[in-house]
Structure formats: C-alpha cells, structure tokens
Amino acid sequence: MEDSATPKRSVTVADVAKAAKVSKATAARVLGGYGVVSDKIRDQVVAAAATLEYRPNELARSMSTGRSGIIGVVVGDIENAFFSLAVRGISDMARLAGFTVIIANSGEQLDAEISAVDLLIGKRVDGLIVTPARCDRIDHLRQVRRAGVPLVLFDRNIPELEVDAVTGDDREAAIAATRCMVEQGHRRLAYVSAMEAEGGKLADIGRISNSAVRERVEGFVQVLTEAGLPNPVHYVRLGATDQPQTDDVVKRLLSDSAPPTALLASDSLVGLRVFKSLQSLGLSIPKDISMISFLDADWTSVTVPPITIVDQRVYEMGKLAGERLIARIEQIPLTAERLQINTTLVMRGSVARVGP
C-alpha cells in the first residue's frame, strides 16, 4: 500500500516525453509553447501530460524561455465595479493566451501604484497594464519602458509615454450626458467626482491630473458654454472619496443660493454615494433633482426610478487592453496608439424635464 505521507515525485518533461514516445526536446517544445511540431505529436504530448498530471516548473520555464507567463495589472480602485469588470476582461483574454494575471490595487494613490509596479517588475512579469493615478507623475512608468517591459495604459492616456492606451470616449460621453440634461431644460448642472482636490472646488481644468476626469469635465463645460450658461465650472465638485465626503459635497451643492437641478456622477461608485446622500436628505429622483451616472452598474437598474447611465462597455475595454499587451509581448509590430471604446447613453427614468 502506498504511503500517503511520502512526497510524490514531480512529473518531469522527460517523463512526459517517455509516455508520449517522443524526444525530450519535442516534449519541451510542446509544453513550453515554442517551436513547431505536428498536430499529431502535439496531441500525444498534451494527452501524456494530462494523464501524468504534469505541472510546469515556472522558474525553469522562465529561465529557458525568458518569460514568466505572468501579466501584471495595477488598477485604481478594485471596489469600483468599473475596474472589476475591466479585470475580468483582461483575465479572460490573458487566460486564452496562456498567461496568468497578478492584480494590484493602488487605491488611486501614486505611492501605492509605484510600489505595485516595482513589485510586479521584480516578479519578472512579461508585461504591465496600469491605470495611472496621476498622468503628470510618470517617472516610474518611464522606468518600465526603459526596462523593456511592455506597458499598456488603461482608462487614462499619457501621450508623452508613447505607449498604447485603452480608454473610453470620455469627452464625448460627458457631452452626450450633459446635452441630454440641457435639452430637458436644466440650466444649473453639477458634476461630481471622487478625485481629490483642495477645498473640493475646481480651479483649473488643465491641472486635473487624471486624463479621464479632465476630459469628462471638459465635455461637461463645453456643453454648458455652448448653451450660453454662465460660469460653467461653478457646480463642478471634486473630493467625493467616501460616503461622508460625498454627503458633504452634496449638502454644499444644495445649499448654494441657486442649487443645481441635475447632476452627473463621474463613476458608478460616486453615483451610488450621491444616490445615498440624496436619499438621506429626503430628496426624490427626478422630482427634486435629476441624475445621470457613468457605468451600467447593478445598482443603477434596481433603484426607483432606474438611473440613466453612460454605458462604458468596460469588459470589452479590458479584453482589448489584454489583447494589445499580449501583442506587445509577442513583439507584433504595431504603432503605439490610443484605442477608444465608444460609449452609449442609456435613457431610464432619472432625468426630468424642467421649465416650459
């Protein structure tokens, strides 16, 4: 009887080769995913590996092929459904290509992002997908480039890095959402973001370090300017980083001498916080105030009424980012570019018509 306490010897490439009746070199090519073999031989080796429950030695494979088979992903806030969906898309694409994904969460903090990037580079990842916390502090990302590690940006764009970036059409999305509210007669519109800022008010759009937020605010302000509305940045509010802070942002907005009649939430997490703030104040959507949120998160369709949203197709964005990074790892010659996924405004019941 076999002693279960005795460690089982690891199955080697030589064992698989012997079972498949091929040379060790041929088995190594199949198991390592390199070189050329016939379909018949590949099937023999794969079947033998499955029967023997072969597990590759990742360190040895890394040393022989120069690859770890790992992709590193640094996201802004995994609590946000946007990034959860993105990671699913990235992971699905990576798995199909034979890669494993390691995920790190920066919490939108630059120091945490730098530490995560350093850690992942230390683990010899084959490539990185990063959502930059700041688009104006990029020395660590330049170092990734100098190290020769393929890099793809997600959700945010930094043209001076000259790397691929997968984003939404942020400016156009904000234009569509804002225009919808203006066309319903709203003249006092607010934009609420989680991005931190001293005092919570916007001083200079050009100094917003998050490219996605900056482009959305630009689209928001553009529509209000075109509509001839005075001081279009007056109701732009930053700093809705948690529920207490969002409660404060909403209260200050509504205590204005001429409070907004509609607001646009920069993401679904902010949107949910704003929704809770309005509820706690006893306000009704859209009777008392109209609202649109980015992302078709689960909560937006179960409220009464359901919330009009900007559908960002985030899973598709994640898949595209994964696909682009894998192409870079495989050294497929491509021009670095910004790949934008179009958004759609999904009308529900949260925007009321005001005025005549």
Short mmCIF file of the C-alpha atoms (twelve columns), coordinates in Angstrom:
data_MODEL
# 
_entry.id   MODEL 
# 
loop_
_atom_site.group_PDB 
_atom_site.id 
_atom_site.type_symbol 
_atom_site.label_atom_id 
_atom_site.label_alt_id 
_atom_site.label_comp_id 
_atom_site.label_asym_id 
_atom_site.label_seq_id 
_atom_site.Cartn_x 
_atom_site.Cartn_y 
_atom_site.Cartn_z 
_atom_site.pdbx_PDB_model_num 
ATOM 1   C CA . MET A 1   0.000   0.000  0.000   1 
ATOM 2   C CA . GLU A 2   1.343   3.457  -0.939  1 
ATOM 3   C CA . ASP A 3   2.380   5.634  1.998   1 
ATOM 4   C CA . SER A 4   0.358   8.833  1.627   1 
ATOM 5   C CA . ALA A 5   2.888   10.656 3.830   1 
ATOM 6   C CA . THR A 6   5.663   10.099 1.299   1 
ATOM 7   C CA . PRO A 7   6.011   13.087 -1.049  1 
ATOM 8   C CA . LYS A 8   5.135   12.274 -4.628  1 
ATOM 9   C CA . ARG A 9   7.944   12.885 -7.113  1 
ATOM 10  C CA . SER A 10  7.235   15.729 -9.519  1 
ATOM 11  C CA . VAL A 11  6.495   14.681 -13.075 1 
ATOM 12  C CA . THR A 12  9.240   15.931 -15.399 1 
ATOM 13  C CA . VAL A 13  9.383   16.764 -19.084 1 
ATOM 14  C CA . ALA A 14  11.377  13.548 -19.543 1 
ATOM 15  C CA . ASP A 15  8.505   11.552 -18.009 1 
ATOM 16  C CA . VAL A 16  6.020   13.153 -20.408 1 
ATOM 17  C CA . ALA A 17  8.354   12.522 -23.353 1 
ATOM 18  C CA . LYS A 18  8.691   8.859  -22.440 1 
ATOM 19  C CA . ALA A 19  4.915   8.414  -22.090 1 
ATOM 20  C CA . ALA A 20  4.266   10.217 -25.376 1 
ATOM 21  C CA . LYS A 21  7.060   8.267  -27.111 1 
ATOM 22  C CA . VAL A 22  8.803   11.411 -28.338 1 
ATOM 23  C CA . SER A 23  12.150  13.012 -27.593 1 
ATOM 24  C CA . LYS A 24  12.603  15.232 -24.557 1 
ATOM 25  C CA . ALA A 25  13.278  18.209 -26.858 1 
ATOM 26  C CA . THR A 26  9.993   17.655 -28.693 1 
ATOM 27  C CA . ALA A 27  8.048   17.383 -25.428 1 
ATOM 28  C CA . ALA A 28  9.713   20.563 -24.192 1 
ATOM 29  C CA . ARG A 29  8.667   22.438 -27.336 1 
ATOM 30  C CA . VAL A 30  5.031   21.409 -26.898 1 
ATOM 31  C CA . LEU A 31  4.896   22.067 -23.152 1 
ATOM 32  C CA . GLY A 32  6.796   25.331 -23.482 1 
ATOM 33  C CA . GLY A 33  4.660   26.613 -26.335 1 
ATOM 34  C CA . TYR A 34  7.534   27.316 -28.716 1 
ATOM 35  C CA . GLY A 35  8.893   25.793 -31.901 1 
ATOM 36  C CA . VAL A 36  6.976   23.794 -34.498 1 
ATOM 37  C CA . VAL A 37  5.574   20.281 -34.162 1 
ATOM 38  C CA . SER A 38  2.826   18.385 -35.975 1 
ATOM 39  C CA . ASP A 39  -0.721  18.354 -34.612 1 
ATOM 40  C CA . LYS A 40  -0.443  14.605 -34.048 1 
ATOM 41  C CA . ILE A 41  2.703   14.930 -31.922 1 
ATOM 42  C CA . ARG A 42  1.259   17.873 -30.002 1 
ATOM 43  C CA . ASP A 43  -1.855  15.843 -29.191 1 
ATOM 44  C CA . GLN A 44  0.287   12.916 -27.985 1 
ATOM 45  C CA . VAL A 45  2.322   15.137 -25.676 1 
ATOM 46  C CA . VAL A 46  -0.696  17.012 -24.309 1 
ATOM 47  C CA . ALA A 47  -2.528  13.742 -23.627 1 
ATOM 48  C CA . ALA A 48  0.509   12.281 -21.852 1 
ATOM 49  C CA . ALA A 49  0.927   15.433 -19.756 1 
ATOM 50  C CA . ALA A 50  -2.729  15.310 -18.723 1 
ATOM 51  C CA . THR A 51  -2.537  11.616 -17.799 1 
ATOM 52  C CA . LEU A 52  0.593   12.145 -15.699 1 
ATOM 53  C CA . GLU A 53  -0.814  15.355 -14.176 1 
ATOM 54  C CA . TYR A 54  2.267   17.243 -15.321 1 
ATOM 55  C CA . ARG A 55  2.761   20.708 -13.795 1 
ATOM 56  C CA . PRO A 56  5.332   23.012 -15.392 1 
ATOM 57  C CA . ASN A 57  8.194   24.351 -13.314 1 
ATOM 58  C CA . GLU A 58  7.535   28.057 -13.804 1 
ATOM 59  C CA . LEU A 59  11.003  29.147 -12.669 1 
ATOM 60  C CA . ALA A 60  12.702  26.733 -15.032 1 
ATOM 61  C CA . ARG A 61  10.415  27.746 -17.888 1 
ATOM 62  C CA . SER A 62  11.154  31.406 -17.202 1 
ATOM 63  C CA . MET A 63  14.891  30.762 -17.311 1 
ATOM 64  C CA . SER A 64  14.690  28.797 -20.558 1 
ATOM 65  C CA . THR A 65  12.219  30.984 -22.451 1 
ATOM 66  C CA . GLY A 66  12.872  34.385 -20.899 1 
ATOM 67  C CA . ARG A 67  9.190   34.636 -19.958 1 
ATOM 68  C CA . SER A 68  7.298   34.196 -16.718 1 
ATOM 69  C CA . GLY A 69  3.857   33.688 -18.276 1 
ATOM 70  C CA . ILE A 70  2.559   36.406 -15.943 1 
ATOM 71  C CA . ILE A 71  0.886   39.735 -16.692 1 
ATOM 72  C CA . GLY A 72  0.749   42.411 -14.001 1 
ATOM 73  C CA . VAL A 73  -2.327  44.655 -13.670 1 
ATOM 74  C CA . VAL A 74  -2.480  47.763 -11.464 1 
ATOM 75  C CA . VAL A 75  -5.982  49.218 -11.129 1 
ATOM 76  C CA . GLY A 76  -7.222  52.377 -9.447  1 
ATOM 77  C CA . ASP A 77  -9.879  51.005 -7.105  1 
ATOM 78  C CA . ILE A 78  -10.983 47.369 -7.185  1 
ATOM 79  C CA . GLU A 79  -14.058 48.332 -5.120  1 
ATOM 80  C CA . ASN A 80  -15.277 50.227 -8.171  1 
ATOM 81  C CA . ALA A 81  -17.353 47.988 -10.479 1 
ATOM 82  C CA . PHE A 82  -15.622 49.639 -13.434 1 
ATOM 83  C CA . PHE A 83  -12.281 48.079 -12.514 1 
ATOM 84  C CA . SER A 84  -13.812 44.747 -11.508 1 
ATOM 85  C CA . LEU A 85  -15.317 44.394 -14.973 1 
ATOM 86  C CA . ALA A 86  -12.076 45.521 -16.587 1 
ATOM 87  C CA . VAL A 87  -10.039 42.923 -14.694 1 
ATOM 88  C CA . ARG A 88  -12.461 40.219 -15.796 1 
ATOM 89  C CA . GLY A 89  -11.954 41.192 -19.423 1 
ATOM 90  C CA . ILE A 90  -8.178  41.336 -19.052 1 
ATOM 91  C CA . SER A 91  -8.074  37.996 -17.236 1 
ATOM 92  C CA . ASP A 92  -10.257 36.235 -19.793 1 
ATOM 93  C CA . MET A 93  -8.065  37.405 -22.655 1 
ATOM 94  C CA . ALA A 94  -4.870  36.533 -20.774 1 
ATOM 95  C CA . ARG A 95  -6.101  33.030 -19.938 1 
ATOM 96  C CA . LEU A 96  -6.909  32.323 -23.574 1 
ATOM 97  C CA . ALA A 97  -3.341  33.287 -24.461 1 
ATOM 98  C CA . GLY A 98  -1.847  31.141 -21.687 1 
ATOM 99  C CA . PHE A 99  -0.970  33.916 -19.246 1 
ATOM 100 C CA . THR A 100 -1.670  34.258 -15.531 1 
ATOM 101 C CA . VAL A 101 -2.693  37.656 -14.117 1 
ATOM 102 C CA . ILE A 102 -1.467  39.256 -10.885 1 
ATOM 103 C CA . ILE A 103 -3.666  42.151 -9.759  1 
ATOM 104 C CA . ALA A 104 -2.605  45.067 -7.565  1 
ATOM 105 C CA . ASN A 105 -4.849  47.849 -6.269  1 
ATOM 106 C CA . SER A 106 -3.404  51.369 -5.973  1 
ATOM 107 C CA . GLY A 107 -6.437  52.977 -4.355  1 
ATOM 108 C CA . GLU A 108 -5.736  55.875 -6.744  1 
ATOM 109 C CA . GLN A 109 -2.642  56.680 -4.660  1 
ATOM 110 C CA . LEU A 110 0.588   57.365 -6.545  1 
ATOM 111 C CA . ASP A 111 2.892   55.883 -3.883  1 
ATOM 112 C CA . ALA A 112 0.898   52.646 -3.817  1 
ATOM 113 C CA . GLU A 113 0.995   52.496 -7.609  1 
ATOM 114 C CA . ILE A 114 4.770   52.960 -7.698  1 
ATOM 115 C CA . SER A 115 5.227   50.201 -5.096  1 
ATOM 116 C CA . ALA A 116 2.933   47.856 -7.030  1 
ATOM 117 C CA . VAL A 117 4.779   48.471 -10.296 1 
ATOM 118 C CA . ASP A 118 8.140   47.854 -8.601  1 
ATOM 119 C CA . LEU A 119 6.855   44.628 -7.039  1 
ATOM 120 C CA . LEU A 120 5.474   43.313 -10.319 1 
ATOM 121 C CA . ILE A 121 8.637   44.160 -12.244 1 
ATOM 122 C CA . GLY A 122 10.557  42.308 -9.516  1 
ATOM 123 C CA . LYS A 123 8.400   39.258 -10.205 1 
ATOM 124 C CA . ARG A 124 9.559   39.384 -13.840 1 
ATOM 125 C CA . VAL A 125 6.114   39.897 -15.329 1 
ATOM 126 C CA . ASP A 126 6.029   39.733 -19.108 1 
ATOM 127 C CA . GLY A 127 4.008   42.938 -19.335 1 
ATOM 128 C CA . LEU A 128 2.022   45.502 -17.371 1 
ATOM 129 C CA . ILE A 129 -1.409  47.091 -17.648 1 
ATOM 130 C CA . VAL A 130 -1.619  50.181 -15.449 1 
ATOM 131 C CA . THR A 131 -4.338  52.709 -14.620 1 
ATOM 132 C CA . PRO A 132 -2.215  55.739 -13.687 1 
ATOM 133 C CA . ALA A 133 -3.319  57.528 -10.529 1 
ATOM 134 C CA . ARG A 134 -1.776  60.686 -11.952 1 
ATOM 135 C CA . CYS A 135 -0.990  61.442 -15.569 1 
ATOM 136 C CA . ASP A 136 1.557   64.112 -14.597 1 
ATOM 137 C CA . ARG A 137 3.794   61.939 -12.392 1 
ATOM 138 C CA . ILE A 138 5.128   59.211 -14.626 1 
ATOM 139 C CA . ASP A 139 8.819   58.610 -13.843 1 
ATOM 140 C CA . HIS A 140 8.062   55.072 -12.643 1 
ATOM 141 C CA . LEU A 141 6.252   54.335 -15.907 1 
ATOM 142 C CA . ARG A 142 9.188   55.678 -17.897 1 
ATOM 143 C CA . GLN A 143 11.378  53.239 -15.956 1 
ATOM 144 C CA . VAL A 144 9.093   50.392 -17.043 1 
ATOM 145 C CA . ARG A 145 9.665   51.468 -20.628 1 
ATOM 146 C CA . ARG A 146 13.436  51.692 -20.119 1 
ATOM 147 C CA . ALA A 147 13.423  48.199 -18.614 1 
ATOM 148 C CA . GLY A 148 11.929  46.900 -21.863 1 
ATOM 149 C CA . VAL A 149 8.731   45.641 -20.223 1 
ATOM 150 C CA . PRO A 150 5.662   46.068 -22.482 1 
ATOM 151 C CA . LEU A 151 3.207   48.562 -20.994 1 
ATOM 152 C CA . VAL A 152 -0.428  49.364 -21.789 1 
ATOM 153 C CA . LEU A 153 -2.353  52.122 -20.036 1 
ATOM 154 C CA . PHE A 154 -5.971  51.525 -19.085 1 
ATOM 155 C CA . ASP A 155 -8.732  54.151 -18.791 1 
ATOM 156 C CA . ARG A 156 -6.215  57.009 -18.882 1 
ATOM 157 C CA . ASN A 157 -3.983  58.351 -21.615 1 
ATOM 158 C CA . ILE A 158 -0.468  59.795 -21.383 1 
ATOM 159 C CA . PRO A 159 0.612   60.729 -24.950 1 
ATOM 160 C CA . GLU A 160 4.204   61.585 -23.983 1 
ATOM 161 C CA . LEU A 161 4.835   57.988 -22.872 1 
ATOM 162 C CA . GLU A 162 4.228   56.752 -26.422 1 
ATOM 163 C CA . VAL A 163 2.563   53.526 -25.304 1 
ATOM 164 C CA . ASP A 164 -0.819  52.005 -26.072 1 
ATOM 165 C CA . ALA A 165 -3.753  53.293 -24.048 1 
ATOM 166 C CA . VAL A 166 -7.247  51.779 -23.972 1 
ATOM 167 C CA . THR A 167 -9.882  54.283 -22.857 1 
ATOM 168 C CA . GLY A 168 -13.485 55.247 -23.264 1 
ATOM 169 C CA . ASP A 169 -14.513 58.247 -25.348 1 
ATOM 170 C CA . ASP A 170 -14.651 60.274 -22.142 1 
ATOM 171 C CA . ARG A 171 -15.164 63.737 -23.580 1 
ATOM 172 C CA . GLU A 172 -17.897 62.618 -25.984 1 
ATOM 173 C CA . ALA A 173 -19.591 60.591 -23.244 1 
ATOM 174 C CA . ALA A 174 -19.782 63.617 -20.963 1 
ATOM 175 C CA . ILE A 175 -21.022 65.770 -23.836 1 
ATOM 176 C CA . ALA A 176 -23.860 63.339 -24.560 1 
ATOM 177 C CA . ALA A 177 -24.901 63.079 -20.906 1 
ATOM 178 C CA . THR A 178 -24.729 66.838 -20.278 1 
ATOM 179 C CA . ARG A 179 -26.524 67.671 -23.503 1 
ATOM 180 C CA . CYS A 180 -29.326 65.303 -22.505 1 
ATOM 181 C CA . MET A 181 -29.901 67.264 -19.304 1 
ATOM 182 C CA . VAL A 182 -29.652 70.653 -21.029 1 
ATOM 183 C CA . GLU A 183 -32.165 69.546 -23.655 1 
ATOM 184 C CA . GLN A 184 -34.554 68.664 -20.814 1 
ATOM 185 C CA . GLY A 185 -34.418 72.289 -19.703 1 
ATOM 186 C CA . HIS A 186 -31.810 72.112 -16.951 1 
ATOM 187 C CA . ARG A 187 -29.682 75.243 -16.592 1 
ATOM 188 C CA . ARG A 188 -27.904 74.559 -13.299 1 
ATOM 189 C CA . LEU A 189 -25.923 71.334 -13.660 1 
ATOM 190 C CA . ALA A 190 -23.375 69.782 -11.291 1 
ATOM 191 C CA . TYR A 191 -20.528 67.380 -11.963 1 
ATOM 192 C CA . VAL A 192 -19.338 65.269 -9.004  1 
ATOM 193 C CA . SER A 193 -16.057 63.322 -8.963  1 
ATOM 194 C CA . ALA A 194 -14.091 61.317 -6.390  1 
ATOM 195 C CA . MET A 195 -10.860 62.927 -7.465  1 
ATOM 196 C CA . GLU A 196 -9.253  64.694 -4.546  1 
ATOM 197 C CA . ALA A 197 -8.836  68.475 -4.632  1 
ATOM 198 C CA . GLU A 198 -8.185  71.128 -2.021  1 
ATOM 199 C CA . GLY A 199 -11.473 72.676 -0.992  1 
ATOM 200 C CA . GLY A 200 -13.411 70.368 -3.308  1 
ATOM 201 C CA . LYS A 201 -13.733 73.039 -5.996  1 
ATOM 202 C CA . LEU A 202 -12.175 73.134 -9.438  1 
ATOM 203 C CA . ALA A 203 -9.657  75.925 -10.000 1 
ATOM 204 C CA . ASP A 204 -8.179  74.966 -13.375 1 
ATOM 205 C CA . ILE A 205 -9.380  72.172 -15.678 1 
ATOM 206 C CA . GLY A 206 -5.943  71.875 -17.241 1 
ATOM 207 C CA . ARG A 207 -4.429  70.944 -13.881 1 
ATOM 208 C CA . ILE A 208 -6.640  67.869 -13.387 1 
ATOM 209 C CA . SER A 209 -4.070  65.061 -13.265 1 
ATOM 210 C CA . ASN A 210 -6.492  62.271 -14.229 1 
ATOM 211 C CA . SER A 211 -6.987  62.367 -18.009 1 
ATOM 212 C CA . ALA A 212 -10.379 60.613 -17.877 1 
ATOM 213 C CA . VAL A 213 -11.765 63.081 -15.322 1 
ATOM 214 C CA . ARG A 214 -10.238 66.030 -17.166 1 
ATOM 215 C CA . GLU A 215 -11.792 65.051 -20.485 1 
ATOM 216 C CA . ARG A 216 -15.191 64.455 -18.898 1 
ATOM 217 C CA . VAL A 217 -15.114 67.845 -17.196 1 
ATOM 218 C CA . GLU A 218 -14.042 69.415 -20.492 1 
ATOM 219 C CA . GLY A 219 -17.032 67.821 -22.240 1 
ATOM 220 C CA . PHE A 220 -19.363 68.907 -19.429 1 
ATOM 221 C CA . VAL A 221 -18.119 72.508 -19.545 1 
ATOM 222 C CA . GLN A 222 -18.193 72.587 -23.356 1 
ATOM 223 C CA . VAL A 223 -21.927 71.854 -23.478 1 
ATOM 224 C CA . LEU A 224 -22.744 74.421 -20.797 1 
ATOM 225 C CA . THR A 225 -20.641 77.028 -22.603 1 
ATOM 226 C CA . GLU A 226 -22.333 76.284 -25.932 1 
ATOM 227 C CA . ALA A 227 -25.706 76.677 -24.195 1 
ATOM 228 C CA . GLY A 228 -24.660 80.147 -23.032 1 
ATOM 229 C CA . LEU A 229 -24.828 79.244 -19.344 1 
ATOM 230 C CA . PRO A 230 -22.750 81.471 -17.039 1 
ATOM 231 C CA . ASN A 231 -19.773 80.193 -15.021 1 
ATOM 232 C CA . PRO A 232 -19.985 76.546 -16.196 1 
ATOM 233 C CA . VAL A 233 -17.436 75.277 -13.634 1 
ATOM 234 C CA . HIS A 234 -19.372 76.697 -10.672 1 
ATOM 235 C CA . TYR A 235 -21.048 73.376 -9.857  1 
ATOM 236 C CA . VAL A 236 -18.067 71.111 -10.603 1 
ATOM 237 C CA . ARG A 237 -17.229 69.366 -7.339  1 
ATOM 238 C CA . LEU A 238 -14.314 67.058 -6.547  1 
ATOM 239 C CA . GLY A 239 -13.452 65.067 -3.427  1 
ATOM 240 C CA . ALA A 240 -16.389 62.626 -3.198  1 
ATOM 241 C CA . THR A 241 -13.942 59.969 -1.999  1 
ATOM 242 C CA . ASP A 242 -16.195 58.203 0.517   1 
ATOM 243 C CA . GLN A 243 -19.754 58.447 1.832   1 
ATOM 244 C CA . PRO A 244 -19.147 61.162 4.472   1 
ATOM 245 C CA . GLN A 245 -17.199 63.274 1.974   1 
ATOM 246 C CA . THR A 246 -19.907 62.774 -0.662  1 
ATOM 247 C CA . ASP A 247 -22.590 63.738 1.852   1 
ATOM 248 C CA . ASP A 248 -20.665 66.960 2.451   1 
ATOM 249 C CA . VAL A 249 -20.241 67.621 -1.285  1 
ATOM 250 C CA . VAL A 250 -23.963 67.139 -1.942  1 
ATOM 251 C CA . LYS A 251 -25.020 69.277 1.040   1 
ATOM 252 C CA . ARG A 252 -22.783 72.130 -0.071  1 
ATOM 253 C CA . LEU A 253 -24.134 71.911 -3.612  1 
ATOM 254 C CA . LEU A 254 -27.721 72.012 -2.435  1 
ATOM 255 C CA . SER A 255 -27.065 74.867 -0.020  1 
ATOM 256 C CA . ASP A 256 -25.952 77.090 -2.894  1 
ATOM 257 C CA . SER A 257 -28.087 80.205 -3.400  1 
ATOM 258 C CA . ALA A 258 -29.167 78.651 -6.700  1 
ATOM 259 C CA . PRO A 259 -28.794 74.877 -6.212  1 
ATOM 260 C CA . PRO A 260 -28.340 72.568 -9.227  1 
ATOM 261 C CA . THR A 261 -31.395 70.832 -10.661 1 
ATOM 262 C CA . ALA A 262 -29.372 67.995 -12.211 1 
ATOM 263 C CA . LEU A 263 -26.030 66.297 -11.670 1 
ATOM 264 C CA . LEU A 264 -23.639 63.973 -13.456 1 
ATOM 265 C CA . ALA A 265 -21.708 61.429 -11.349 1 
ATOM 266 C CA . SER A 266 -18.232 60.652 -12.685 1 
ATOM 267 C CA . ASP A 267 -18.415 56.910 -11.969 1 
ATOM 268 C CA . SER A 268 -20.784 54.324 -10.538 1 
ATOM 269 C CA . LEU A 269 -19.229 54.352 -7.071  1 
ATOM 270 C CA . VAL A 270 -19.636 58.125 -6.842  1 
ATOM 271 C CA . GLY A 271 -23.117 57.759 -8.315  1 
ATOM 272 C CA . LEU A 272 -24.146 55.299 -5.600  1 
ATOM 273 C CA . ARG A 273 -22.777 57.570 -2.887  1 
ATOM 274 C CA . VAL A 274 -24.627 60.553 -4.374  1 
ATOM 275 C CA . PHE A 275 -27.819 58.499 -4.564  1 
ATOM 276 C CA . LYS A 276 -27.494 57.588 -0.873  1 
ATOM 277 C CA . SER A 277 -26.793 61.230 0.028   1 
ATOM 278 C CA . LEU A 278 -29.920 62.401 -1.769  1 
ATOM 279 C CA . GLN A 279 -31.964 59.669 -0.086  1 
ATOM 280 C CA . SER A 280 -30.681 60.661 3.357   1 
ATOM 281 C CA . LEU A 281 -31.818 64.235 2.675   1 
ATOM 282 C CA . GLY A 282 -35.293 63.007 1.728   1 
ATOM 283 C CA . LEU A 283 -34.920 64.104 -1.893  1 
ATOM 284 C CA . SER A 284 -36.589 62.267 -4.746  1 
ATOM 285 C CA . ILE A 285 -35.068 61.499 -8.159  1 
ATOM 286 C CA . PRO A 286 -36.032 63.015 -10.564 1 
ATOM 287 C CA . LYS A 287 -38.754 65.063 -8.860  1 
ATOM 288 C CA . ASP A 288 -36.325 67.087 -6.751  1 
ATOM 289 C CA . ILE A 289 -33.140 66.603 -8.738  1 
ATOM 290 C CA . SER A 290 -32.212 64.727 -11.918 1 
ATOM 291 C CA . MET A 291 -29.199 62.457 -12.163 1 
ATOM 292 C CA . ILE A 292 -27.003 60.558 -14.646 1 
ATOM 293 C CA . SER A 293 -24.135 58.233 -13.701 1 
ATOM 294 C CA . PHE A 294 -21.283 56.693 -15.634 1 
ATOM 295 C CA . LEU A 295 -21.287 52.864 -15.916 1 
ATOM 296 C CA . ASP A 296 -24.163 50.413 -16.027 1 
ATOM 297 C CA . ALA A 297 -23.526 49.069 -12.512 1 
ATOM 298 C CA . ASP A 298 -26.068 46.673 -10.993 1 
ATOM 299 C CA . TRP A 299 -27.471 49.233 -8.556  1 
ATOM 300 C CA . THR A 300 -28.432 51.677 -11.337 1 
ATOM 301 C CA . SER A 301 -31.144 49.381 -12.721 1 
ATOM 302 C CA . VAL A 302 -32.821 48.471 -9.409  1 
ATOM 303 C CA . THR A 303 -33.426 51.948 -7.990  1 
ATOM 304 C CA . VAL A 304 -36.807 53.652 -8.265  1 
ATOM 305 C CA . PRO A 305 -36.648 55.069 -10.814 1 
ATOM 306 C CA . PRO A 306 -33.694 53.355 -12.511 1 
ATOM 307 C CA . ILE A 307 -30.768 55.675 -13.240 1 
ATOM 308 C CA . THR A 308 -29.897 56.936 -16.712 1 
ATOM 309 C CA . ILE A 309 -26.310 55.816 -17.353 1 
ATOM 310 C CA . VAL A 310 -23.353 56.093 -19.689 1 
ATOM 311 C CA . ASP A 311 -22.712 52.508 -20.795 1 
ATOM 312 C CA . GLN A 312 -18.905 52.260 -20.973 1 
ATOM 313 C CA . ARG A 313 -18.517 48.653 -22.253 1 
ATOM 314 C CA . VAL A 314 -15.763 48.083 -19.713 1 
ATOM 315 C CA . TYR A 315 -15.418 44.327 -20.190 1 
ATOM 316 C CA . GLU A 316 -14.648 44.972 -23.866 1 
ATOM 317 C CA . MET A 317 -12.120 47.612 -22.828 1 
ATOM 318 C CA . GLY A 318 -10.407 45.091 -20.562 1 
ATOM 319 C CA . LYS A 319 -10.249 42.453 -23.286 1 
ATOM 320 C CA . LEU A 320 -8.787  44.961 -25.718 1 
ATOM 321 C CA . ALA A 321 -6.132  46.041 -23.206 1 
ATOM 322 C CA . GLY A 322 -5.191  42.401 -22.631 1 
ATOM 323 C CA . GLU A 323 -5.095  41.698 -26.350 1 
ATOM 324 C CA . ARG A 324 -2.900  44.717 -27.011 1 
ATOM 325 C CA . LEU A 325 -0.451  43.829 -24.233 1 
ATOM 326 C CA . ILE A 326 -0.147  40.246 -25.455 1 
ATOM 327 C CA . ALA A 327 0.569   41.537 -28.953 1 
ATOM 328 C CA . ARG A 328 3.372   43.656 -27.475 1 
ATOM 329 C CA . ILE A 329 4.753   40.692 -25.544 1 
ATOM 330 C CA . GLU A 330 4.736   38.671 -28.763 1 
ATOM 331 C CA . GLN A 331 6.602   41.575 -30.391 1 
ATOM 332 C CA . ILE A 332 3.994   42.104 -33.087 1 
ATOM 333 C CA . PRO A 333 4.939   45.387 -34.808 1 
ATOM 334 C CA . LEU A 334 2.214   47.934 -34.023 1 
ATOM 335 C CA . THR A 335 2.155   51.706 -33.774 1 
ATOM 336 C CA . ALA A 336 1.504   52.950 -30.253 1 
ATOM 337 C CA . GLU A 337 -1.978  54.445 -30.175 1 
ATOM 338 C CA . ARG A 338 -4.948  55.375 -28.055 1 
ATOM 339 C CA . LEU A 339 -7.733  52.860 -28.596 1 
ATOM 340 C CA . GLN A 340 -11.093 54.362 -27.671 1 
ATOM 341 C CA . ILE A 341 -14.215 52.312 -26.968 1 
ATOM 342 C CA . ASN A 342 -17.406 54.189 -27.791 1 
ATOM 343 C CA . THR A 343 -19.996 54.700 -25.076 1 
ATOM 344 C CA . THR A 344 -23.778 54.841 -25.236 1 
ATOM 345 C CA . LEU A 345 -26.207 56.920 -23.193 1 
ATOM 346 C CA . VAL A 346 -28.932 54.616 -21.859 1 
ATOM 347 C CA . MET A 347 -32.067 56.589 -21.016 1 
ATOM 348 C CA . ARG A 348 -34.063 55.488 -17.982 1 
ATOM 349 C CA . GLY A 349 -36.194 57.474 -15.569 1 
ATOM 350 C CA . SER A 350 -33.820 59.693 -13.603 1 
ATOM 351 C CA . VAL A 351 -33.900 62.831 -15.766 1 
ATOM 352 C CA . ALA A 352 -36.993 65.005 -15.580 1 
ATOM 353 C CA . ARG A 353 -37.943 67.865 -17.836 1 
ATOM 354 C CA . VAL A 354 -37.945 71.303 -16.207 1 
ATOM 355 C CA . GLY A 355 -39.256 74.661 -17.308 1 
ATOM 356 C CA . PRO A 356 -41.720 75.353 -20.125 1 
# 
